[in-house]
Coordinates of C-alpha atoms (C1' of nucleotides) in Angstrom, one line a residue:
Chain A
M1 CA 0.1 -0.1 0.3
D2 CA 3.2 2.2 -0.2
G3 CA 2.2 4.2 2.6
R4 CA -1.4 4.7 2.0
T5 CA -4.5 3.9 4.3
P6 CA -6.7 1.7 2.5
A7 CA -9.0 2.8 0.1
P8 CA -12.9 2.2 0.4
E9 CA -14.1 -1.1 -0.5
G10 CA -16.7 -1.0 -3.2
I11 CA -15.7 2.5 -4.8
D12 CA -14.1 3.0 -7.5
A13 CA -11.4 5.6 -8.1
D14 CA -14.2 7.6 -10.0
A15 CA -16.7 7.5 -7.3
R16 CA -14.4 8.5 -4.7
L17 CA -13.6 11.3 -6.5
D18 CA -17.0 12.0 -7.5
R19 CA -18.8 11.3 -4.1
D20 CA -21.2 14.5 -2.7
T21 CA -19.0 15.1 0.5
S22 CA -22.1 17.6 2.0
N23 CA -23.0 15.0 4.3
C24 CA -20.1 13.9 5.6
S25 CA -20.0 13.7 9.6
I26 CA -16.9 14.9 9.6
A27 CA -17.4 17.9 7.7
R28 CA -20.7 18.2 9.8
T29 CA -19.0 18.2 13.1
L30 CA -16.2 20.6 12.2
E31 CA -19.1 22.9 11.0
I32 CA -19.7 23.1 14.7
V33 CA -16.4 23.3 16.5
G34 CA -14.1 23.9 13.7
E35 CA -14.1 27.2 14.4
K36 CA -11.1 29.0 16.7
W37 CA -11.7 28.8 20.1
T38 CA -14.5 26.5 20.5
I39 CA -12.5 23.2 20.9
L40 CA -10.4 25.5 23.8
I41 CA -13.7 26.6 25.0
L42 CA -14.7 22.7 25.8
R43 CA -11.1 22.4 27.1
E44 CA -11.8 24.9 29.9
I45 CA -15.4 23.4 30.6
F46 CA -13.5 20.2 31.1
Y47 CA -11.0 21.8 33.1
G48 CA -13.8 23.2 35.5
S49 CA -14.6 26.6 33.8
S50 CA -18.2 27.6 33.5
R51 CA -18.2 31.5 34.0
F52 CA -18.3 34.1 31.0
G53 CA -15.6 35.6 32.8
E54 CA -13.6 32.5 33.5
F55 CA -13.3 31.9 29.9
E56 CA -12.3 35.8 29.1
R57 CA -9.3 35.7 31.7
V58 CA -8.0 32.0 30.9
L59 CA -8.6 32.0 27.0
G60 CA -7.8 35.9 26.6
C61 CA -9.8 35.7 23.6
P62 CA -12.5 38.4 22.1
R63 CA -15.4 38.8 24.3
N64 CA -17.7 39.0 21.1
L65 CA -16.5 35.5 19.9
L66 CA -16.9 34.1 23.0
A67 CA -20.4 35.4 23.6
A68 CA -21.0 33.9 20.1
R69 CA -19.0 30.6 20.6
L70 CA -20.7 29.8 23.6
R71 CA -24.3 30.5 21.6
M72 CA -23.3 28.3 19.7
L73 CA -22.8 25.4 21.9
V74 CA -26.0 26.1 23.4
E75 CA -27.5 25.7 20.3
E76 CA -26.1 22.5 19.4
G77 CA -27.0 21.3 22.8
I78 CA -23.5 20.5 23.6
L79 CA -23.5 23.4 26.4
A80 CA -26.7 24.1 28.7
T81 CA -27.1 27.2 31.0
E82 CA -28.0 27.0 34.3
T83 CA -27.8 30.1 36.9
Y84 CA -25.2 30.3 39.8
Q85 CA -25.4 32.9 42.6
V86 CA -22.4 34.1 44.6
P87 CA -23.8 35.5 48.0
G88 CA -24.1 39.6 47.7
S89 CA -25.0 38.9 44.3
R90 CA -27.7 38.6 41.6
S91 CA -28.0 35.6 40.0
R92 CA -25.9 35.0 36.7
P93 CA -25.7 32.6 34.0
K94 CA -23.1 29.5 33.6
Y95 CA -22.2 27.0 31.5
V96 CA -22.0 23.5 31.9
I97 CA -21.5 20.7 29.2
T98 CA -24.3 17.7 28.2
P99 CA -24.1 14.4 27.4
R100 CA -24.1 15.2 24.0
G101 CA -21.2 17.7 24.9
M102 CA -19.1 14.6 26.9
D103 CA -19.6 12.8 23.6
L104 CA -16.7 15.3 22.1
I105 CA -14.2 14.2 24.8
P106 CA -12.9 11.3 23.0
A107 CA -12.2 13.7 19.9
V108 CA -10.8 16.5 22.5
L109 CA -8.8 13.9 24.0
G110 CA -7.4 12.5 20.5
L111 CA -6.1 15.9 19.8
L112 CA -4.6 16.2 23.4
Q113 CA -2.7 13.1 23.2
W114 CA -0.9 13.6 19.5
G115 CA 0.0 16.9 20.9
D116 CA 1.2 15.2 24.1
R117 CA 3.2 12.7 22.0
Y118 CA 4.7 15.2 19.0
R119 CA 4.8 18.8 20.5
A120 CA 5.0 18.9 23.9
D121 CA 8.1 20.4 25.7
P122 CA 11.1 18.2 26.1
E123 CA 10.4 17.8 29.8
G124 CA 6.5 16.7 29.3
P125 CA 3.0 18.3 28.8
A126 CA 1.3 20.7 30.9
M127 CA -1.6 18.7 32.0
L128 CA -1.9 15.2 32.8
T129 CA -4.9 13.0 32.7
R130 CA -5.5 9.8 34.3
H131 CA -8.3 7.0 35.4
H132 CA -10.4 8.6 38.7
G133 CA -10.6 4.5 39.0
C134 CA -6.6 3.3 39.1
G135 CA -4.7 6.6 38.5
A136 CA -3.4 4.9 35.1
P137 CA -2.9 7.5 32.4
V138 CA -5.7 7.5 29.7
G139 CA -5.8 8.2 26.1
V140 CA -8.2 7.2 23.2
E141 CA -7.9 4.1 21.1
V142 CA -9.5 2.5 18.0
R143 CA -11.2 -0.3 18.8
C144 CA -13.7 -2.3 16.8
E145 CA -17.0 -3.6 18.3
A146 CA -15.8 -7.0 18.7
G147 CA -13.4 -5.4 20.9
H148 CA -10.3 -5.9 19.1
A149 CA -7.7 -2.8 19.5
V150 CA -7.4 -1.8 15.6
A151 CA -4.2 -0.2 14.0
A152 CA -4.9 2.8 11.6
E153 CA -3.9 0.5 8.8
D154 CA -6.3 -2.1 9.6
I155 CA -9.6 0.7 9.2
E156 CA -11.8 0.1 6.1
S157 CA -13.8 2.5 4.8
L158 CA -17.1 1.6 3.0
P159 CA -19.8 3.5 1.3
G160 CA -22.7 4.1 4.2
P161 CA -26.5 4.6 3.4
T162 CA -26.4 8.0 2.6
F163 CA -23.3 7.8 0.1
R164 CA -24.2 9.8 -2.8
L165 CA -22.2 11.1 -6.0
R166 CA -22.4 14.7 -7.0
K167 CA -24.9 15.8 -9.5
A168 CA -23.5 15.5 -13.0
G169 CA -21.5 19.0 -14.3
Chain B
M1 CA -21.1 17.0 40.4
D2 CA -23.7 19.3 38.6
G3 CA -22.7 18.2 35.1
R4 CA -19.6 19.3 35.6
T5 CA -16.3 17.1 34.5
P6 CA -13.5 16.8 37.5
A7 CA -12.0 19.7 38.0
P8 CA -7.6 19.5 37.9
E9 CA -6.7 17.6 41.2
G10 CA -3.9 19.8 43.1
I11 CA -4.9 23.1 41.6
D12 CA -6.4 25.8 43.1
A13 CA -9.2 27.8 41.6
D14 CA -6.9 31.0 40.9
A15 CA -3.9 28.6 39.8
R16 CA -6.8 27.1 37.3
L17 CA -7.6 30.8 35.9
D18 CA -4.0 32.1 35.9
R19 CA -2.5 29.1 34.5
D20 CA -0.3 29.8 31.3
T21 CA -1.9 27.8 28.6
S22 CA 0.6 28.4 25.7
N23 CA 2.2 25.0 25.9
C24 CA -1.2 23.3 26.3
S25 CA -1.1 20.4 23.7
I26 CA -4.4 20.9 22.5
A27 CA -3.7 24.2 21.6
R28 CA -0.6 23.0 20.1
T29 CA -2.4 20.6 17.8
L30 CA -4.7 22.9 16.5
E31 CA -1.9 25.4 15.6
I32 CA -1.2 22.5 13.0
V33 CA -4.6 21.0 11.9
G34 CA -7.2 23.7 13.4
E35 CA -7.2 25.6 10.2
K36 CA -10.0 25.5 7.7
W37 CA -9.6 22.5 5.4
T38 CA -6.7 20.8 7.2
I39 CA -8.6 17.9 8.6
L40 CA -10.6 17.2 5.6
I41 CA -7.3 16.9 3.4
L42 CA -6.2 14.4 6.0
R43 CA -10.1 12.7 5.6
E44 CA -9.6 12.5 1.8
I45 CA -6.0 11.1 2.6
F46 CA -7.4 8.2 4.3
Y47 CA -9.7 7.5 1.6
G48 CA -7.1 7.3 -0.8
S49 CA -6.6 10.6 -2.8
S50 CA -2.9 11.6 -2.9
R51 CA -2.7 14.1 -5.5
F52 CA -3.0 18.1 -6.0
G53 CA -5.9 17.7 -8.0
E54 CA -7.5 14.9 -6.3
F55 CA -8.1 16.9 -3.2
E56 CA -9.1 20.1 -5.2
R57 CA -11.6 18.3 -6.9
V58 CA -13.1 16.5 -4.1
L59 CA -12.8 18.8 -1.7
G60 CA -13.7 22.6 -3.8
C61 CA -11.2 24.3 -1.8
P62 CA -9.2 27.0 -3.3
R63 CA -5.9 26.0 -4.7
N64 CA -3.8 28.7 -2.9
L65 CA -5.3 27.5 0.5
L66 CA -4.9 24.0 -0.8
A67 CA -1.3 24.4 -1.4
A68 CA -0.7 26.3 1.8
R69 CA -2.3 23.5 4.1
L70 CA -0.3 20.8 2.0
R71 CA 2.9 22.7 2.8
M72 CA 2.3 23.0 6.6
L73 CA 1.1 19.1 6.9
V74 CA 4.7 18.4 5.0
E75 CA 6.3 20.5 7.2
E76 CA 5.2 19.4 10.2
G77 CA 5.8 15.6 9.0
I78 CA 2.2 14.7 8.9
L79 CA 2.5 14.3 5.1
A80 CA 5.5 13.5 3.1
T81 CA 6.1 14.2 -0.6
E82 CA 6.9 11.0 -3.1
T83 CA 6.7 11.3 -6.8
Y84 CA 4.0 9.5 -9.0
Q85 CA 4.6 8.7 -13.3
V86 CA 2.0 8.0 -15.2
P87 CA 3.2 6.7 -18.7
G88 CA 3.3 9.5 -20.8
S89 CA 3.9 11.9 -18.6
R90 CA 6.5 14.0 -16.3
S91 CA 6.8 12.6 -12.7
R92 CA 4.4 14.8 -10.4
P93 CA 4.9 15.1 -6.4
K94 CA 2.1 13.1 -4.2
Y95 CA 1.7 13.5 -0.9
V96 CA 0.8 10.3 1.4
I97 CA 0.7 10.0 5.2
T98 CA 3.7 9.2 8.0
P99 CA 3.1 7.4 10.9
R100 CA 2.9 10.8 12.9
G101 CA -0.4 11.6 10.6
M102 CA -1.6 8.0 11.4
D103 CA -1.4 9.2 15.2
L104 CA -4.1 11.7 14.1
I105 CA -6.4 9.2 13.3
P106 CA -8.2 8.8 16.5
A107 CA -8.5 12.5 16.8
V108 CA -10.2 12.3 13.4
L109 CA -12.3 9.5 13.9
G110 CA -13.2 10.6 17.0
L111 CA -14.8 13.8 15.2
L112 CA -16.4 11.3 12.9
Q113 CA -18.2 9.1 15.5
W114 CA -19.8 12.4 17.1
G115 CA -21.0 13.4 13.5
D116 CA -22.1 9.7 12.8
R117 CA -24.0 10.1 16.6
Y118 CA -25.4 13.5 16.2
R119 CA -25.4 15.0 12.6
A120 CA -25.8 12.2 10.5
D121 CA -29.2 12.0 7.8
P122 CA -31.9 9.8 9.8
E123 CA -30.8 6.4 7.1
G124 CA -27.4 7.1 8.4
P125 CA -23.8 8.1 7.4
A126 CA -22.4 8.5 4.1
M127 CA -19.6 6.4 5.2
L128 CA -19.0 3.5 7.0
T129 CA -15.3 2.3 9.3
R130 CA -14.8 -1.0 9.6
H131 CA -12.5 -3.4 11.0
H132 CA -10.0 -5.2 8.3
G133 CA -9.4 -8.3 10.4
C134 CA -13.3 -8.7 11.5
G135 CA -15.6 -6.6 9.7
A136 CA -17.3 -4.9 12.7
P137 CA -17.7 -1.1 13.1
V138 CA -14.5 0.5 14.4
G139 CA -15.0 3.6 16.8
V140 CA -12.8 5.2 19.5
E141 CA -12.6 4.5 23.2
V142 CA -11.2 6.3 26.2
R143 CA -9.0 4.0 27.6
C144 CA -6.3 3.5 30.7
E145 CA -2.8 2.4 30.4
A146 CA -4.2 -0.4 32.8
G147 CA -6.8 -1.4 30.1
H148 CA -10.0 -0.1 31.8
A149 CA -12.8 1.5 29.9
V150 CA -12.6 4.9 31.1
A151 CA -16.1 7.1 31.3
A152 CA -15.7 11.0 30.4
E153 CA -16.6 11.4 34.4
D154 CA -14.0 9.4 35.3
I155 CA -11.1 11.3 33.8
E156 CA -9.1 13.4 35.9
S157 CA -6.7 16.3 35.4
L158 CA -3.4 17.1 36.7
P159 CA -0.4 19.6 36.8
G160 CA 2.0 18.1 34.8
P161 CA 5.6 18.6 34.2
T162 CA 5.5 22.0 32.2
F163 CA 2.3 23.2 34.2
R164 CA 3.2 26.9 34.9
L165 CA 1.4 30.5 35.7
R166 CA 1.1 33.3 33.4
K167 CA 3.6 36.0 34.7
A168 CA 1.8 38.3 37.2
G169 CA 0.5 41.4 36.0
Chain C
dC1 C1' -29.1 57.7 44.2
dC2 C1' -25.2 56.7 42.2
dC3 C1' -21.5 53.0 41.8
dC4 C1' -20.3 48.8 41.5
dT5 C1' -20.2 43.5 39.2
dG6 C1' -20.7 40.3 35.8
dA7 C1' -22.5 39.4 31.5
dG8 C1' -22.7 40.3 27.6
dT9 C1' -23.5 43.9 22.9
dT10 C1' -22.3 47.0 19.9
dT11 C1' -18.9 49.6 17.4
dA12 C1' -14.8 50.7 14.7
dG13 C1' -10.4 50.1 12.6
dT14 C1' -7.4 47.0 11.4
dA15 C1' -5.1 42.1 10.5
dT16 C1' -5.8 37.9 8.6
dC17 C1' -8.0 34.4 5.7
dT18 C1' -11.0 32.5 2.0
dA19 C1' -12.7 32.5 -3.0
dG20 C1' -12.4 32.3 -7.3
dT21 C1' -10.1 33.6 -11.3
dA22 C1' -5.6 34.7 -14.0
dC23 C1' -1.4 33.6 -14.4
dT24 C1' 3.5 30.3 -14.5
dC25 C1' 6.1 26.5 -15.1
dA26 C1' 7.8 21.7 -16.7
dG27 C1' 8.2 18.3 -19.2
dT28 C1' 5.2 15.4 -23.2
dC29 C1' 3.5 15.0 -27.5
dG30 C1' 1.8 15.8 -32.1
Chain D
dC1 C1' 7.1 24.9 -32.5
dG2 C1' 3.0 25.1 -30.4
dA3 C1' -0.8 23.0 -27.7
dC4 C1' -1.9 20.4 -23.4
dT5 C1' -1.7 18.3 -18.2
dG6 C1' -1.2 19.0 -13.7
dA7 C1' 0.7 21.9 -9.7
dG8 C1' 1.3 25.0 -8.4
dT9 C1' 1.7 31.2 -7.6
dA10 C1' -0.6 35.6 -8.2
dC11 C1' -3.8 38.9 -7.3
dT12 C1' -8.4 41.1 -6.2
dA13 C1' -12.3 41.0 -3.9
dG14 C1' -15.1 40.2 0.3
dA15 C1' -16.0 37.8 4.8
dT16 C1' -14.4 36.8 9.3
dA17 C1' -11.5 37.7 13.3
dC18 C1' -8.8 40.8 16.3
dT19 C1' -8.0 44.7 19.1
dA20 C1' -10.0 47.8 22.1
dA21 C1' -12.8 50.7 24.0
dA22 C1' -17.7 52.3 24.8
dC23 C1' -22.2 50.8 26.0
dT24 C1' -26.2 48.2 28.2
dC25 C1' -28.6 45.9 31.7
dA26 C1' -29.7 43.6 36.5
dG27 C1' -29.2 43.5 40.6
dG28 C1' -26.5 44.6 45.4
dG29 C1' -24.7 47.8 48.6
dG30 C1' -23.1 52.4 50.5

DNA sequence: CCCCTGAGTTTAGTATCTAGTACTCAGTCG
DNA sequence: CGACTGAGTACTAGATACTAAACTCAGGGG
């Protein structure tokens, strides 16, 4: 295979190049989380932030973008708003992650893991992640439903139920 | 827990908000693959594309950006150039994925999996992935080095070797 | 009543990115 | 020689993002 991953089964080269990628799940996910700051907001949520001012302070991002990203994440059901109240102040909104948002954690952890491996300082990464139960470091793995660990080379792609070709033109 | 993931152990709230995030592995990974088109180029590599014209045709992205993204991916060691030659033409460059690039597959598969779950058409996704060995669908899982499957709630974060605070100011 | 705080919105100027087209360049074919 | 092809580069217009500051809004406190 000269360094390439396996080409999709059951698609000839023309169909592969003529396929309609508008319903690609990767593209659709990136429409939501692919803009600058969005993944970093999720990182801060993951590390325990929940208030507008906390995100602004630790990320250093423009308030208008922060507001726009938070709105998008809430609209998409990845975050939800609740209220908090410190004594002597009125109640204010905070942002909490939903189950739908939790399901993005493997993707974010995948980015973290790659960065730890290839882009960390020689002394190691800034943050470590470990299993609350046993204390061992955590990572993401590719596995099949039969429970086997799957190497990247052994992942096979094939057309799914909504595979389609572009309109001729 | 009120819907939040565990805050990092061993960091008080001030330190969390004052920490220097410039060496965060997620941010560093996004510096490379966080720009528009980059992940989609990797998707096409994964599906078997390798030539400039193939990426352009199937992605429909501007040629100058495609050239810039490919250059970045090669500089970062995620792709490498080789040459190909069709009979009767001169040799031309093509792009192949490196082991370093292969290690991004879990992150990309994480995005794919989330999109399949929450953003696919009702009839299903456009593409399926399965294990070449046994044919079962593949996905990404969070696991610890001790081999346990780890739920998102059981991931614990703590300061690593290069954790640091921002300069006061 | 006025000031304070946190969470935004609005506005304005600048920088960067994106899209789309036009152009270049190197070899091959007729 | 001139046309053709794939892989880019160059250029221009428009969108988006960044910086920075001012402004709004709803309570609470002095």
